[in-house]
PDB file of C-alpha atoms and ligand atoms in Angstrom:
ATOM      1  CA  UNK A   1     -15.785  35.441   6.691  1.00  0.00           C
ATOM      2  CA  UNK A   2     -17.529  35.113   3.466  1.00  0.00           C
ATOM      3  CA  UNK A   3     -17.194  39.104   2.870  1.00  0.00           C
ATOM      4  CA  UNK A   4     -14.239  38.550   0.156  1.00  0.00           C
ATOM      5  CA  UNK A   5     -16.168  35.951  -1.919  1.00  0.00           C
ATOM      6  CA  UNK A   6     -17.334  36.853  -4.895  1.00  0.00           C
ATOM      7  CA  UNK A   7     -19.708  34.183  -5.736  1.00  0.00           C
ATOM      8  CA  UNK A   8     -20.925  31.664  -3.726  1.00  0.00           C
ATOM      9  CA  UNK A   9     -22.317  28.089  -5.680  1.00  0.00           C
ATOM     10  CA  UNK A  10     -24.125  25.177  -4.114  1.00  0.00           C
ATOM     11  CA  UNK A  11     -23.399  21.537  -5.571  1.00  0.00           C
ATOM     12  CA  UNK A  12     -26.456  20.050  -4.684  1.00  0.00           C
ATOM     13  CA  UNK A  13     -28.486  16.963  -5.400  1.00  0.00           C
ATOM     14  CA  UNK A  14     -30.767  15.564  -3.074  1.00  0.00           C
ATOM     15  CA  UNK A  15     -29.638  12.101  -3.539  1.00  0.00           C
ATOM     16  CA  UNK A  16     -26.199  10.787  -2.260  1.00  0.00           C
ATOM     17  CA  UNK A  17     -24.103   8.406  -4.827  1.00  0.00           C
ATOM     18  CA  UNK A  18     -24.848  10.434  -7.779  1.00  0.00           C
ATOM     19  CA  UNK A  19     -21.359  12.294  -7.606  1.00  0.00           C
ATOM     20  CA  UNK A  20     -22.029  16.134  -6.230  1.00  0.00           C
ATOM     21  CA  UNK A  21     -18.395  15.548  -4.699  1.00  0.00           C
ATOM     22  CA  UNK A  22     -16.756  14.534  -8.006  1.00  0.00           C
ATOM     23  CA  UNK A  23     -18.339  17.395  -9.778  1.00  0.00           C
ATOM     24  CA  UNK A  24     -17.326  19.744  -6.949  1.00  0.00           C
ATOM     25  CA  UNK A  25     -13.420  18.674  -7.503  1.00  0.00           C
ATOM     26  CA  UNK A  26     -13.075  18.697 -10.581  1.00  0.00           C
ATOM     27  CA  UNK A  27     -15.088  21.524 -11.619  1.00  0.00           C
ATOM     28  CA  UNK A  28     -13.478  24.004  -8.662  1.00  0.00           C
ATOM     29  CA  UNK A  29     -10.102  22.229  -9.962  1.00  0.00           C
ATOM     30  CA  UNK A  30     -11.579  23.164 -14.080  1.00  0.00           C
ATOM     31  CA  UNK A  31     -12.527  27.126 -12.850  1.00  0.00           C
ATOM     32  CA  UNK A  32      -9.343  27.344 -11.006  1.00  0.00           C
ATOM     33  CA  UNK A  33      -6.964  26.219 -14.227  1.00  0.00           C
ATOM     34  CA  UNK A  34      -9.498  29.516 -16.078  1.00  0.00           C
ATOM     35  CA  UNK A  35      -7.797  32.088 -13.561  1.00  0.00           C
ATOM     36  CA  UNK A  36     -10.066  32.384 -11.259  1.00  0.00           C
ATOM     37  CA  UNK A  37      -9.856  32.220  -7.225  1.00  0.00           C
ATOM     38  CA  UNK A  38     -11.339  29.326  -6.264  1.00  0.00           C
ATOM     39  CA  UNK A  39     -12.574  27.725  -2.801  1.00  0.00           C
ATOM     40  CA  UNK A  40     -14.423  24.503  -1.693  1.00  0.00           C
ATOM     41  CA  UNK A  41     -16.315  24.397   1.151  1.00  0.00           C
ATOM     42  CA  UNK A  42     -16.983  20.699   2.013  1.00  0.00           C
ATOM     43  CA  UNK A  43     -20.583  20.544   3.731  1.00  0.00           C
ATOM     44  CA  UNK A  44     -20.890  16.917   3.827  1.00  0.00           C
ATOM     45  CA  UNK A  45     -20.543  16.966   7.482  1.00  0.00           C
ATOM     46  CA  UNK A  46     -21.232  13.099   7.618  1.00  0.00           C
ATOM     47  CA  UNK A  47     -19.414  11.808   4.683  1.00  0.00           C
ATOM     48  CA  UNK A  48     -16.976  14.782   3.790  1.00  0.00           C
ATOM     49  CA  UNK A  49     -14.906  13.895   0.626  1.00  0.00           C
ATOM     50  CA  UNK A  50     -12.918  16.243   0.071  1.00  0.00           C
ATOM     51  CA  UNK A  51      -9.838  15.391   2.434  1.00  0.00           C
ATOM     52  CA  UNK A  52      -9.704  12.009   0.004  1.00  0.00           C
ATOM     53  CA  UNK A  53      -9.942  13.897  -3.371  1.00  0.00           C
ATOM     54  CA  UNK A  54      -7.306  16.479  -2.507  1.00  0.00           C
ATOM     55  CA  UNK A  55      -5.197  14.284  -0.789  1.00  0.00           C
ATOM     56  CA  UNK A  56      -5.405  16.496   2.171  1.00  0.00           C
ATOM     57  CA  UNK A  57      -3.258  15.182   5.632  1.00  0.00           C
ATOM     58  CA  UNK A  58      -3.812  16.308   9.243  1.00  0.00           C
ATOM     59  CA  UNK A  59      -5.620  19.436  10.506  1.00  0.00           C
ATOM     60  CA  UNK A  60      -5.796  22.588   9.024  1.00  0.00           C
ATOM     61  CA  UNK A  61      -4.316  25.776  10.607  1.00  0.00           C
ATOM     62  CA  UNK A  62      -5.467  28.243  13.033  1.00  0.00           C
ATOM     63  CA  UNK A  63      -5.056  32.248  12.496  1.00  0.00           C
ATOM     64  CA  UNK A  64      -4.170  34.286  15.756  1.00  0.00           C
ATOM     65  CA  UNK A  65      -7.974  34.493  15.880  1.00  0.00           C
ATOM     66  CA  UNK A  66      -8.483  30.486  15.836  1.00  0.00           C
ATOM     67  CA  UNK A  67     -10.020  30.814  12.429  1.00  0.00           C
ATOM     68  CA  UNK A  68      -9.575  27.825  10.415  1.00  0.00           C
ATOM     69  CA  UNK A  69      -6.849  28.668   7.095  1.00  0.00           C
ATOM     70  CA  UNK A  70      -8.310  26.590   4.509  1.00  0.00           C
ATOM     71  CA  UNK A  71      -5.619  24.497   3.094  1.00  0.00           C
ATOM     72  CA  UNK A  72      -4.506  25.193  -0.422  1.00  0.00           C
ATOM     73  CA  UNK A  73      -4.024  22.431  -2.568  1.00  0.00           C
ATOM     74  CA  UNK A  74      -4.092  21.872  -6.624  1.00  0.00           C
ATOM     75  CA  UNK A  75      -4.698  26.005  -6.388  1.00  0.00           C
ATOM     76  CA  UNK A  76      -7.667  25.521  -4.610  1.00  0.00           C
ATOM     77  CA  UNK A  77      -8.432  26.386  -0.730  1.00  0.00           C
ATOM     78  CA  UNK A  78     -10.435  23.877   0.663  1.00  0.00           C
ATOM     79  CA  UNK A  79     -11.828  23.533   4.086  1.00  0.00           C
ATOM     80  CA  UNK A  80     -13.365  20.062   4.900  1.00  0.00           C
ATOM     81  CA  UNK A  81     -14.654  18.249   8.385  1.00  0.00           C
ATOM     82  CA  UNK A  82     -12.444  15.200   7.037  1.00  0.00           C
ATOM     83  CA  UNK A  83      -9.454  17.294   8.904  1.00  0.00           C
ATOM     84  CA  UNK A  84     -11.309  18.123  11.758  1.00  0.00           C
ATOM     85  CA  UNK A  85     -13.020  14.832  12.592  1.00  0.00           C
ATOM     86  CA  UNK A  86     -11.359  11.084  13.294  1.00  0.00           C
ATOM     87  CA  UNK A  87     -11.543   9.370  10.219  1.00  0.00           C
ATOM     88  CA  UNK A  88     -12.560   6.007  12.433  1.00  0.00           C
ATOM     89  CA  UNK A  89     -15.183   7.398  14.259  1.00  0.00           C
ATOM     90  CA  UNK A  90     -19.210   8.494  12.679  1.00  0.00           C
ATOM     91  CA  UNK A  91     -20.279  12.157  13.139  1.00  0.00           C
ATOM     92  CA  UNK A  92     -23.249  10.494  15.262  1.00  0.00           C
ATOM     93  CA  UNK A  93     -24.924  14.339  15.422  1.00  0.00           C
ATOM     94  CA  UNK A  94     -28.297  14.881  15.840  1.00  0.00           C
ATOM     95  CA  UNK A  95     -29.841  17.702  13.392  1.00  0.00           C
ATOM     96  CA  UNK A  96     -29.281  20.795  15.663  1.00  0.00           C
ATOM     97  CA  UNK A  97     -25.542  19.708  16.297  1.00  0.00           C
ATOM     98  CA  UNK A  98     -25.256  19.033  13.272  1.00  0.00           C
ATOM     99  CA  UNK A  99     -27.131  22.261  12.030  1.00  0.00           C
ATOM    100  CA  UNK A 100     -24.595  24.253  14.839  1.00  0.00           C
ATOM    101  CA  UNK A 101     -20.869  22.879  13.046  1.00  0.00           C
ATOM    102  CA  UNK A 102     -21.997  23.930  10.246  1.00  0.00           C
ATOM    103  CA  UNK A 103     -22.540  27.599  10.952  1.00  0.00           C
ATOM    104  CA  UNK A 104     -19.220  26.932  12.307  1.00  0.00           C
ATOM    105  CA  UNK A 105     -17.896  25.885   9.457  1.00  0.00           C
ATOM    106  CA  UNK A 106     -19.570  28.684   7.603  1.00  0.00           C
ATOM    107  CA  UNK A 107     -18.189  31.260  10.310  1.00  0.00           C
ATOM    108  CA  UNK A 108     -14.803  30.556  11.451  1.00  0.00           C
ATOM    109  CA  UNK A 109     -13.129  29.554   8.130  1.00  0.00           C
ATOM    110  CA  UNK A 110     -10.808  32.415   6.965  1.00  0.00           C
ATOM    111  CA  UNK A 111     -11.267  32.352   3.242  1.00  0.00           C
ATOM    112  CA  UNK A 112      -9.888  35.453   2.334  1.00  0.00           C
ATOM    113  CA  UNK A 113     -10.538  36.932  -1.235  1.00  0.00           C
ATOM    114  CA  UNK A 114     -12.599  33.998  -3.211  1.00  0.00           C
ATOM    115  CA  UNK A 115     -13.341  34.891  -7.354  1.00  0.00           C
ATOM    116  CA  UNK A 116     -16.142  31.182  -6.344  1.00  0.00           C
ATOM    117  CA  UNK A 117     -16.789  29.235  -3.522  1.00  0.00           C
ATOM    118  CA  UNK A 118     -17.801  26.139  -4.332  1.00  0.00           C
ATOM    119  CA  UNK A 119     -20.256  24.652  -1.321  1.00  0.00           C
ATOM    120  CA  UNK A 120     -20.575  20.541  -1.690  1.00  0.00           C
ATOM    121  CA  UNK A 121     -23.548  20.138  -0.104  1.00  0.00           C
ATOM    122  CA  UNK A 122     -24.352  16.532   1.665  1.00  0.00           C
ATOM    123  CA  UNK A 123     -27.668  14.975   0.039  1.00  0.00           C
ATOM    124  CA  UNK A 124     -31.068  15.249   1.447  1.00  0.00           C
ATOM    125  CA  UNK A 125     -33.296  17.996   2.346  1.00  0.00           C
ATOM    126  CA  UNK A 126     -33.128  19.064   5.747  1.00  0.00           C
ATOM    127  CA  UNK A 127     -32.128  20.838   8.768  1.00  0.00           C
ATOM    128  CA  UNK A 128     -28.072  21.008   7.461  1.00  0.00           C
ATOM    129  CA  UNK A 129     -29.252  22.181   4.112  1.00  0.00           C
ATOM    130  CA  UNK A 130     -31.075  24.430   5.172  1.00  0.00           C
ATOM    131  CA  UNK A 131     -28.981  25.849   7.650  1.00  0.00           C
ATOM    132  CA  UNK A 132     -25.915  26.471   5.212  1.00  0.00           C
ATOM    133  CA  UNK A 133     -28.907  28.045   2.641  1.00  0.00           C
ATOM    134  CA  UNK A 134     -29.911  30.478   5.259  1.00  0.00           C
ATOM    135  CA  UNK A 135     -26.350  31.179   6.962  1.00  0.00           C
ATOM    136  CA  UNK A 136     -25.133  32.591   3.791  1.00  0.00           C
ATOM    137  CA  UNK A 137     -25.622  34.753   0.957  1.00  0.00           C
ATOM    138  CA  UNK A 138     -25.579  31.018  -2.044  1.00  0.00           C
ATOM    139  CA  UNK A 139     -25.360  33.486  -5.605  1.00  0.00           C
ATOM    140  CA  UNK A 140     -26.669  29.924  -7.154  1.00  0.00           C
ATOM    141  CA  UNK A 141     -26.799  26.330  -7.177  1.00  0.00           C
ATOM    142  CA  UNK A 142     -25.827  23.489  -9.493  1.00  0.00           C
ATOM    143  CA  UNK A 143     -28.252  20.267  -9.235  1.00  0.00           C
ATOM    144  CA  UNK A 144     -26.140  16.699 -10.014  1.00  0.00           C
ATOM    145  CA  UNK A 145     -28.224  14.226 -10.986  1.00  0.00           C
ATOM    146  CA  UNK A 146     -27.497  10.757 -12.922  1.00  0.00           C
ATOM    147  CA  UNK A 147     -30.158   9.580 -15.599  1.00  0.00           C
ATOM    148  CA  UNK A 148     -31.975   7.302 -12.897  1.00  0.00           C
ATOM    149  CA  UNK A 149     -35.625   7.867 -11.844  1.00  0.00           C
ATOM    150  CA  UNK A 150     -34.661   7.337  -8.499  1.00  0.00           C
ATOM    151  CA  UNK A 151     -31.785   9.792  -8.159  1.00  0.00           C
ATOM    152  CA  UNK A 152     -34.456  12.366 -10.808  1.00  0.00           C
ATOM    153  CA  UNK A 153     -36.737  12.100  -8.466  1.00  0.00           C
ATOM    154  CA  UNK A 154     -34.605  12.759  -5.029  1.00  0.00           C
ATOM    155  CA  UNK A 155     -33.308  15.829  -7.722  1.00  0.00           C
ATOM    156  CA  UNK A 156     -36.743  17.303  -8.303  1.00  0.00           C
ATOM    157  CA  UNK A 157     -36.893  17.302  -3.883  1.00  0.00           C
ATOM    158  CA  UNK A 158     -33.371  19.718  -3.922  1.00  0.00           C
ATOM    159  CA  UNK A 159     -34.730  21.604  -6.752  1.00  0.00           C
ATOM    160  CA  UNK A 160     -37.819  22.745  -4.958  1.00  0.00           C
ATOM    161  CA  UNK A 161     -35.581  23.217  -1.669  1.00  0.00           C
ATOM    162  CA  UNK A 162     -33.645  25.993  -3.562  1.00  0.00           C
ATOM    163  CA  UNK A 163     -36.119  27.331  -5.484  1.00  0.00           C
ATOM    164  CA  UNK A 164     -38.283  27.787  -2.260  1.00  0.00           C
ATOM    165  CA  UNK A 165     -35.792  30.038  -0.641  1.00  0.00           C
ATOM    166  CA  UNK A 166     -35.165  31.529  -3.708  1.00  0.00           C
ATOM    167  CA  UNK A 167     -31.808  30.743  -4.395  1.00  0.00           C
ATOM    168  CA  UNK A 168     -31.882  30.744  -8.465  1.00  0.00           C
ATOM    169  CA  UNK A 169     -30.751  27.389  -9.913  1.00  0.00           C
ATOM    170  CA  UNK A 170     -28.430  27.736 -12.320  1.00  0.00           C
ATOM    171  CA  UNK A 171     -28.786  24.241 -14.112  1.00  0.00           C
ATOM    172  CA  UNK A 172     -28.467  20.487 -14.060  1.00  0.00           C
ATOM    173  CA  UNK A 173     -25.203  18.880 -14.644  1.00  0.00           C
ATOM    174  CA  UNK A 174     -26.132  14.837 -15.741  1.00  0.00           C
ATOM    175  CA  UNK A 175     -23.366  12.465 -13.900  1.00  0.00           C
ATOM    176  CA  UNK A 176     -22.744   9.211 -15.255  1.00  0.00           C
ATOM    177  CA  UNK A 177     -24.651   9.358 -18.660  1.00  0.00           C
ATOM    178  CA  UNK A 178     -23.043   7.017 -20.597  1.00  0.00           C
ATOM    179  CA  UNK A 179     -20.322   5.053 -20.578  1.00  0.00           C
ATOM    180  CA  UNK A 180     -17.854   4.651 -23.991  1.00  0.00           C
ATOM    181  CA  UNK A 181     -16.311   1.301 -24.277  1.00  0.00           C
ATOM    182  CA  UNK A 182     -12.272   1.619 -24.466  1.00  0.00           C
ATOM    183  CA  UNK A 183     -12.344  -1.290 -27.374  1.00  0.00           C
ATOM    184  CA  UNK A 184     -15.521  -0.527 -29.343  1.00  0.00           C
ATOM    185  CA  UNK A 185     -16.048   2.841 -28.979  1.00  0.00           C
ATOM    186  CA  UNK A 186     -19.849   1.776 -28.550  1.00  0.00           C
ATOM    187  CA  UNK A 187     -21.702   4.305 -26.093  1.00  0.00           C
ATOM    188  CA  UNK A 188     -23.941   2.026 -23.174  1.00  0.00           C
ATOM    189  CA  UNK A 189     -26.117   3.869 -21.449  1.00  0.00           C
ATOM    190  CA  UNK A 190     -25.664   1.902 -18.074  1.00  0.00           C
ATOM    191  CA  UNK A 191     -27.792   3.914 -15.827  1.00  0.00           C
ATOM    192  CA  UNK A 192     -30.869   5.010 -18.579  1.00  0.00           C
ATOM    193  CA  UNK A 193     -30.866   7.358 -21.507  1.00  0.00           C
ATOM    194  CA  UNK A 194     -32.360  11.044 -21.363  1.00  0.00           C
ATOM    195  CA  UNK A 195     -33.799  11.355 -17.729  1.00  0.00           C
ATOM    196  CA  UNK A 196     -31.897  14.386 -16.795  1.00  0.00           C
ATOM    197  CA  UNK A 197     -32.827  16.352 -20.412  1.00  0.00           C
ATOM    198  CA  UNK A 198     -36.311  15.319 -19.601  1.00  0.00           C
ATOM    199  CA  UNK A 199     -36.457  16.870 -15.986  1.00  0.00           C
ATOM    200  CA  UNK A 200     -34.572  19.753 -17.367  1.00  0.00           C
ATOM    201  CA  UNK A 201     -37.120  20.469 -19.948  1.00  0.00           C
ATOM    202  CA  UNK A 202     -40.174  19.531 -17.818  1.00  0.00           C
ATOM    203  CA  UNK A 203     -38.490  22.248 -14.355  1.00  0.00           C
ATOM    204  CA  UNK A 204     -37.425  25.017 -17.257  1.00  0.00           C
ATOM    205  CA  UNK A 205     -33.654  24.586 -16.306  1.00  0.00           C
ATOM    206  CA  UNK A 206     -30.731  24.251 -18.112  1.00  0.00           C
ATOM    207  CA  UNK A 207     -29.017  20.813 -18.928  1.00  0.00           C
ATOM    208  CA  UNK A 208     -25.812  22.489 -18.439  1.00  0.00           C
ATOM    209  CA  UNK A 209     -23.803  19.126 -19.336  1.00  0.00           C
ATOM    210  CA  UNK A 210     -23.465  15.505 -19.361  1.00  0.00           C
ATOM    211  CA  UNK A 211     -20.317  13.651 -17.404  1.00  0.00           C
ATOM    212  CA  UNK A 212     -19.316  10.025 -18.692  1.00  0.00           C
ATOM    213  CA  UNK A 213     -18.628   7.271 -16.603  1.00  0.00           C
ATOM    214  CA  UNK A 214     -14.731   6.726 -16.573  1.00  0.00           C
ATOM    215  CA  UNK A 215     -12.348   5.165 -14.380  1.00  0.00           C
ATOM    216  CA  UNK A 216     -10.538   8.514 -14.857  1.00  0.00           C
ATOM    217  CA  UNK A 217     -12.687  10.127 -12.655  1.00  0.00           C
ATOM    218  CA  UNK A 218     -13.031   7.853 -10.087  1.00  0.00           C
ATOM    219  CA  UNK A 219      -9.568   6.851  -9.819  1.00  0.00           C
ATOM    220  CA  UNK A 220      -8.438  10.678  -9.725  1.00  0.00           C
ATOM    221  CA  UNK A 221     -10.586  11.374  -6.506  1.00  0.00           C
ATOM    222  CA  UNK A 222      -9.009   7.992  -5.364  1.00  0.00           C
ATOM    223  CA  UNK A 223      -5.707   9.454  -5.279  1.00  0.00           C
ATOM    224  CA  UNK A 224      -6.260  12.866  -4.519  1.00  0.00           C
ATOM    225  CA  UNK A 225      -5.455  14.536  -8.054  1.00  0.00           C
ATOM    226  CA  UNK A 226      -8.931  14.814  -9.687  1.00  0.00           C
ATOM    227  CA  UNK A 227      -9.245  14.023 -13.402  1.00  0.00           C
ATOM    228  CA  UNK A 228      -9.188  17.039 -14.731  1.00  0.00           C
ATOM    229  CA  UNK A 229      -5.509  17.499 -13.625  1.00  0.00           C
ATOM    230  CA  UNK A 230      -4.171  14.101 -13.536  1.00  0.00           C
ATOM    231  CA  UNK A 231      -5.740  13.138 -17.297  1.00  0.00           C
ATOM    232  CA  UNK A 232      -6.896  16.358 -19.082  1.00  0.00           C
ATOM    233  CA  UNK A 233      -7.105  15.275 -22.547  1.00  0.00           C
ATOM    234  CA  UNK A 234     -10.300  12.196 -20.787  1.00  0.00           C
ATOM    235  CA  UNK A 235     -13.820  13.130 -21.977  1.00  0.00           C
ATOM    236  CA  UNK A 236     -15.043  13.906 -18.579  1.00  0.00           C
ATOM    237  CA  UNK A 237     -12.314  16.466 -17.977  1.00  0.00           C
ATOM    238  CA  UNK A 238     -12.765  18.264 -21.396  1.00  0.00           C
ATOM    239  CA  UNK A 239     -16.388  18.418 -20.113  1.00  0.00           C
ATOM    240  CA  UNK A 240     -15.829  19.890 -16.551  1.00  0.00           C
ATOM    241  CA  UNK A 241     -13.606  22.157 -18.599  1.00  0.00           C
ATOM    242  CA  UNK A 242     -16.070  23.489 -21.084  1.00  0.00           C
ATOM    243  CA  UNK A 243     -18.846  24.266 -17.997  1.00  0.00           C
ATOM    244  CA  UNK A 244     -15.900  26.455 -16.379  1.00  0.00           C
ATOM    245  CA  UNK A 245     -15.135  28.490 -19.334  1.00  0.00           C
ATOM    246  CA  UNK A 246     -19.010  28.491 -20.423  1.00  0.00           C
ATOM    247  CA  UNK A 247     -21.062  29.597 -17.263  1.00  0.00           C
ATOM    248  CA  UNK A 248     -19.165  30.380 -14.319  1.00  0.00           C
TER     249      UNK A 248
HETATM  250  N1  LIG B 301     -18.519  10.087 -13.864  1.00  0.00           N
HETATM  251  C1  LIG B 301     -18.059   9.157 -13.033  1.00  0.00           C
HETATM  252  N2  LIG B 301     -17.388   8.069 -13.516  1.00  0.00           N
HETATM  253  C2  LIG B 301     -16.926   7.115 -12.653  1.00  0.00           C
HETATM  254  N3  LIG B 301     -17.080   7.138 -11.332  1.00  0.00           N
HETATM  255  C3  LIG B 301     -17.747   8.195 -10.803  1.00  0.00           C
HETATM  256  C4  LIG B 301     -18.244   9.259 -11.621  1.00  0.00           C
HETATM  257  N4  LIG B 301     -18.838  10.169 -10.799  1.00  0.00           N
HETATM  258  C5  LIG B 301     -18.698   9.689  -9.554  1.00  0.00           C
HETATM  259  N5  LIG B 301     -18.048   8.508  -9.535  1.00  0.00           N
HETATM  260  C6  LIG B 301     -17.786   7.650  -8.372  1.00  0.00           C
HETATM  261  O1  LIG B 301     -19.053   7.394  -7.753  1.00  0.00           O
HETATM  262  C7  LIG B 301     -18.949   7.449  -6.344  1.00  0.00           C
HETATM  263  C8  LIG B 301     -19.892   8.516  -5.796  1.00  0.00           C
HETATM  264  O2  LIG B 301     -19.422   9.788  -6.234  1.00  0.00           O
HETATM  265  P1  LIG B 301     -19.369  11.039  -5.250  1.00  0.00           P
HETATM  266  O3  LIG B 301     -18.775  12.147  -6.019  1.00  0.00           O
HETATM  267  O4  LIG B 301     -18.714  10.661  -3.965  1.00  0.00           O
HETATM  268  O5  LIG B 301     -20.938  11.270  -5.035  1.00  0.00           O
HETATM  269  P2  LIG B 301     -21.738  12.123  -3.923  1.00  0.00           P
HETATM  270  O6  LIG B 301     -20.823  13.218  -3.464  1.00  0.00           O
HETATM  271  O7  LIG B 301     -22.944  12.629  -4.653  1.00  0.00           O
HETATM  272  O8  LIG B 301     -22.115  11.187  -2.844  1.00  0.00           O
HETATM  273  C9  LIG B 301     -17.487   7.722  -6.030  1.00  0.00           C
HETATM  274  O9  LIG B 301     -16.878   6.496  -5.773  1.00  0.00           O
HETATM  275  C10 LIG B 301     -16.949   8.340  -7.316  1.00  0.00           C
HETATM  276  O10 LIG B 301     -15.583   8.054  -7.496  1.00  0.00           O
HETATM  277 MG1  LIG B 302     -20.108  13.674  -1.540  1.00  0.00          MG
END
């Protein structure tokens, strides 16, 4: 299924909260607007996202084989459990279940030609993670941190996770650095100053960018039409655009 995609990239962080799924929208949403072919795989099997940030109704379609046809909006194909599950009811699966749909999700979604495939991954370390790491060929991965020793440290966990089945790691994208006050332009620095430069320097990876805190961004995956489409010209969206034209 994954024989058309060019390049497949993990969204990764180890800790949950820190805004993997943010980064995956609006970044897929960023490389798309560049030309390119662009796919999200939502992985989060127990909190998937994605149906919420691309507004996404109802199940997705079946092929003549039962594959799944990822649905397409914003220009990007996504494929997320949040149209195959009840939104009411918790994916109570233990790891092998939960380890099983998502080789299913890796196998019977019919993603056609792909320039990326963006995988959000769910946080943690374990038996999900690793399946999707060894069910498919990942070209890279993108750790999400925020500047908090407690989501650092959770980071520094997925890191090793990666770089032990050598998937290369292809930098750290800092989430929530600072936040710019609409009225005095003064920059706080809500959730710590510097942590993710540090761990970037200290693991020899790239600090590939920094995201602000706006209400842009939150209120985009709110509605379904991610920041970098519904208000282009917002800091965070110039930055999601600037990591698509730079590295992908
Ligand atoms: N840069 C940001 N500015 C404002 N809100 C953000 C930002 N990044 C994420 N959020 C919000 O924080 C919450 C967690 O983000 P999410 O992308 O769901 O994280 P994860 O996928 O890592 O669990 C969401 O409510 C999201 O809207
Ligand atoms: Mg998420």
């Amino acid at each position: 299924m994954l024989s058309q995609v060019k390049k497949i990239i993990a969204i990764a962080s180890g800790k949950g909260g820190v805004g993997k799924s943010t980064v995956t929208a609006n970044l897929a949403l960023a490389t798309a607007l560049e030309g390119k072919s662009v796919g999200i795989l939502d992985a989060d099997i127990y909190g998937p996202s994605m149906g919420i940030m691309f507004g996404l109704e109802g199940s997705p379609e079946l092929d003549e084989n039962q594959h799944i046809i990822p649905s397409f909006s914003h220009g990007v194909k996504v494929a997320t459990l949040a149209q195959l599950s009840p939104a009411d009811k918790a994916n109570a699966w233990r790891g092998p279940r939960a380890a099983a749909l998502v080789n299913n999700l890796l196998n019977y979604v019919q993603w056609g030609e792909l320039d990326i495939l963006f995988i959000d991954f769910p946080p943690g370390t374990g038996d999900v993670q690793l399946s999707i790491i060894q069910g498919c060929k990942l070209s890279a991965a993108i750790m999400v941190c925020t500047p908090q020793n407690v989501a650092l440290a959770d980071c520094i966990k997925g890191i090793d996770l990666f770089r032990e089945l050598n998937v290369p790691i292809l930098g750290l994208i800092e989430n929530m650095s600072s936040f710019i006050c609409d009225k005095c332009e003064k920059e706080h620095f809500i959730f710590g100053k510097g942590g993710a430069k540090k761990l970037a320097q200290t693991l020899g990876i790239p600090l590939l960018g920094q995201i602000p805190i706006e209400a842009d961004l939150m209120e985009g995956g709110e509605k379904g039409l991610p920041a970098v489409l519904a208000n282009p010209n917002s800091l965070g969206a110039r930055v999601f655009g600037e990591l698509a034209a730079g590295f992908l």
